[in-house]
Coordinates of C-alpha atoms in Angstrom, one line a residue:
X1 CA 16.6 -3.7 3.9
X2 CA 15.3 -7.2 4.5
X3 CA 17.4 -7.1 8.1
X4 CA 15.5 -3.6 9.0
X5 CA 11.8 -5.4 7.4
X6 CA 12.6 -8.5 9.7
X7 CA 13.6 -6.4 12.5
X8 CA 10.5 -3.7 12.6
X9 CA 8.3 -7.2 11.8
X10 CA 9.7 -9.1 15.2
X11 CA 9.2 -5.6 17.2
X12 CA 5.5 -5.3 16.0
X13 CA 5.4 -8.9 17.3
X14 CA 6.4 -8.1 20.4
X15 CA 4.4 -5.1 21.1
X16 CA 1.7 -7.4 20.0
X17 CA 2.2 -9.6 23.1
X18 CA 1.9 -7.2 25.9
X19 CA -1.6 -6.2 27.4
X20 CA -3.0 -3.4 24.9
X21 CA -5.7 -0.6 25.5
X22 CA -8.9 -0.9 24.1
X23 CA -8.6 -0.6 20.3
X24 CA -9.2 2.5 18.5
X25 CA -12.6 3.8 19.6
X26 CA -14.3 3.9 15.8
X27 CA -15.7 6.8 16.2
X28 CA -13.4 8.4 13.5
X29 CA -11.5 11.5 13.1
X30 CA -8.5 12.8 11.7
X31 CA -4.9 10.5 11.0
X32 CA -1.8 10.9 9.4
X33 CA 0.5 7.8 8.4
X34 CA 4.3 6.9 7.3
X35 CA 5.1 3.5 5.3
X36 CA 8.6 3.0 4.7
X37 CA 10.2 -0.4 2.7
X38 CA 11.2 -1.9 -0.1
X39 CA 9.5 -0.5 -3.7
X40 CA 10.0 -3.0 -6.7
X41 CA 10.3 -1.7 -10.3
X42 CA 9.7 -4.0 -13.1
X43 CA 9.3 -3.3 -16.6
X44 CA 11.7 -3.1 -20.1
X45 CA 15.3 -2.5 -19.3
X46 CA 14.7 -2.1 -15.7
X47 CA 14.2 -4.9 -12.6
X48 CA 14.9 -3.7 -9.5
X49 CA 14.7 -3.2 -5.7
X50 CA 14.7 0.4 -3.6
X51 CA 13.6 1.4 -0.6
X52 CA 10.4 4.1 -0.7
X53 CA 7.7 6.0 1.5
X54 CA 5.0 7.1 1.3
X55 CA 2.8 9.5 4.1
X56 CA -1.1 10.0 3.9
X57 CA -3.3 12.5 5.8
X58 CA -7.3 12.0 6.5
X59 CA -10.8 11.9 7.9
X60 CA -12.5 8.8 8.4
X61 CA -16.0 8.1 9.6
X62 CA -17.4 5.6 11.5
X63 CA -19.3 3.3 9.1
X64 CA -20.4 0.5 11.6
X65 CA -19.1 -0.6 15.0
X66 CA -16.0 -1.5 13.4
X67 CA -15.6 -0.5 10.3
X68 CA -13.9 3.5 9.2
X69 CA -14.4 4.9 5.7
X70 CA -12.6 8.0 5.0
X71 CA -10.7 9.9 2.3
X72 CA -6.2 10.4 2.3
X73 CA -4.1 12.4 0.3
X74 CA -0.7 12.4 0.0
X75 CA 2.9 11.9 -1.0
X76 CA 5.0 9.1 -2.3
X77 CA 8.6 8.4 -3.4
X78 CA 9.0 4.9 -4.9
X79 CA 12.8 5.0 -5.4
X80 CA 15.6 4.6 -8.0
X81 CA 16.7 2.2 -10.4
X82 CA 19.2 1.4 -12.6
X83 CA 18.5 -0.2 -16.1
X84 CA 19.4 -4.2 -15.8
X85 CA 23.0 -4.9 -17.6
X86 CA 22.0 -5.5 -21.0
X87 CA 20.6 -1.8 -21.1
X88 CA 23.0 0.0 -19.2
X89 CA 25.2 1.3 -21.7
X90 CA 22.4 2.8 -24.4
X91 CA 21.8 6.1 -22.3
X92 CA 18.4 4.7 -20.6
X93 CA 19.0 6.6 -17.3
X94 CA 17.9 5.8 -14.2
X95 CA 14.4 5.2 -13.8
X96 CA 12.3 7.3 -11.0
X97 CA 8.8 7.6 -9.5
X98 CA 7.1 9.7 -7.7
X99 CA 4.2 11.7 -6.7
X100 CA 1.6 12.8 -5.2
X101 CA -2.0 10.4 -4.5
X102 CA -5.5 11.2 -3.5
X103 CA -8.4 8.2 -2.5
X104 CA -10.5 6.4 -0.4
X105 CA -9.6 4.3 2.8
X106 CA -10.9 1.9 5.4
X107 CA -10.2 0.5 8.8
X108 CA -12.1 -2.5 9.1
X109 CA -10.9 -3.6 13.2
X110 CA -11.2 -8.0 12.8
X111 CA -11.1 -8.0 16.7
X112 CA -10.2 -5.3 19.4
X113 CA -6.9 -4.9 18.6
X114 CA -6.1 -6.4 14.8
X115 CA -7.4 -4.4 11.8
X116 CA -7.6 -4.9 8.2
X117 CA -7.0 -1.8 5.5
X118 CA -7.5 -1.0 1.8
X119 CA -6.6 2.0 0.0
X120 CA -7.2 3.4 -3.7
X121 CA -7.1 6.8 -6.0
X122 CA -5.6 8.6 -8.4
X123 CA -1.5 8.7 -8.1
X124 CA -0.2 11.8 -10.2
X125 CA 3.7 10.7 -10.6
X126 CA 7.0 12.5 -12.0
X127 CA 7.9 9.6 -13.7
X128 CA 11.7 9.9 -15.1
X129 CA 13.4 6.7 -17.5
X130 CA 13.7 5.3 -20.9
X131 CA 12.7 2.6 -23.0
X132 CA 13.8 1.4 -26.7
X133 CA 11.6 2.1 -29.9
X134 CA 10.9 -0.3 -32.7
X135 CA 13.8 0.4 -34.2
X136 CA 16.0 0.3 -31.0
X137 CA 16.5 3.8 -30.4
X138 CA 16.9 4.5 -26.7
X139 CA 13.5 7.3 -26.0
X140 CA 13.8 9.3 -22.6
X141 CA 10.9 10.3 -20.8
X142 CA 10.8 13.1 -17.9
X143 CA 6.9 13.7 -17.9
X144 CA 3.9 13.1 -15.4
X145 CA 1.8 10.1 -15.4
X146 CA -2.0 10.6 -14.5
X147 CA -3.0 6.9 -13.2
X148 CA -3.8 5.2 -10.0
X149 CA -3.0 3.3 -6.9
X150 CA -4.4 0.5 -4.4
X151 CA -2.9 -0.9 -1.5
X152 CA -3.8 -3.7 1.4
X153 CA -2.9 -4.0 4.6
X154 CA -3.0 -5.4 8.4
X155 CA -2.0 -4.2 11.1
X156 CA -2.7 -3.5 15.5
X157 CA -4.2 -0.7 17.3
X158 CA -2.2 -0.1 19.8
X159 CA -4.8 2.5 21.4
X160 CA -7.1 4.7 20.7
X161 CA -4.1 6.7 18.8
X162 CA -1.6 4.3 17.8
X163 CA -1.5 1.8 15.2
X164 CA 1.4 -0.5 13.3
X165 CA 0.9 -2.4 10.3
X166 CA 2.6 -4.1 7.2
X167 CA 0.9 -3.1 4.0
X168 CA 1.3 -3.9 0.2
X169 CA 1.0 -0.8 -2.3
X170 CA 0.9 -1.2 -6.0
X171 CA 1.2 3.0 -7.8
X172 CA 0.5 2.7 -11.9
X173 CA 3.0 5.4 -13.6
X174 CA 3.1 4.9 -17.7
X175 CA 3.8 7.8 -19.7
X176 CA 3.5 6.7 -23.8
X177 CA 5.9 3.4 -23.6
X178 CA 7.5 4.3 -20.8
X179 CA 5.6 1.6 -18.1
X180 CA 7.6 1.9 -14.6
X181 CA 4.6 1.2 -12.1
X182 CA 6.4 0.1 -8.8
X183 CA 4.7 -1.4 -6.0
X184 CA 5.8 -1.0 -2.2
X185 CA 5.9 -3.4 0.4
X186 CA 6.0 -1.3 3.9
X187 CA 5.8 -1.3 7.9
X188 CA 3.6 1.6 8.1
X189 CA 2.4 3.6 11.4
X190 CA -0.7 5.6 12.1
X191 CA -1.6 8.6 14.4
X192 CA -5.2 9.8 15.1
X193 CA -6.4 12.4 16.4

């Protein structure tokens, strides 16, 4: 996974270099975006690494001459992990996010071409794992989890259209003492219409 991150990072690079279009034209509209990379679960019996996605449609309005403000919803799938080796024999199960995420956004373009993003909402997940009681009884959860998420990112407009970017997502999922809230570190791209 870090071979395929370095590899999509070096690309983005090297479209970076050649001559680009003017950068997107603010003047808003619909998008739709993909972020694929590695989620991180950390929490009780489980520490681990997966790879996740997420996708997002919108509207975003023009703001200021380069700033966008608009609204996403959408769909994520933070992965799978196993419970660390201490906890693997006591029935804990694999531990499992997912969900679906409605926010804010903005696109605020630093210069013609570079842009800087944020994201927040509210992330309902299927949240699936286990933890241990006081008295060190294994509990299974398979429930929802009615929290939120926030992401950062940067990224290039490519065009008008077409935009690239590497962007850090953190998704809160807690269900009683079940706490499995992953974060994602992605190459995400954009298409607006």
């Amino acid at each position: 996974m870090k071979n395929t991150l370095l590899a999509i990072a070096l690309a983005t690079a090297g479209f970076a270099a050649l001559p680009a279009a003017h950068a997107a034209d603010n003047t808003g509209g619909f998008f739709v975006n993909g972020n694929i990379g590695r989620s991180s679960l950390s929490d009780g019996a489980y520490d681990d690494n997966d790879t996740g996605y997420a996708a997002n449609v919108g509207y975003r309005w023009a703001v200021a001459p380069n700033f966008l403000l608009g609204v996403e919803g959408g769909y994520a799938k933070l992965g799978s992990v196993s419970p660390e080796a201490a906890f693997s024999n006591l029935g804990l199960g694999d531990a499992k996010v997912k969900g679906w995420n409605l926010g804010v956004n903005g696109h605020y373009n630093v210069t013609d071409n570079w842009y800087l993003s944020g994201r927040a909402g509210y992330f309902r997940a299927d949240i699936r794992g286990g933890y241990l009681n006081g008295a060190g009884v294994p509990v299974l959860v398979d429930d929802t989890s009615n929290k939120w998420y926030a992401g950062a990112g940067f990224g290039y407009d490519f065009n008008n259209n077409f935009s690239l970017g590497l962007n850090y997502d953190y998704y809160k999922a807690d269900k009683n003492s079940l706490k499995i809230s992953p974060d994602l570190i992605s190459v995400s791209a954009e298409y607006r219409f």
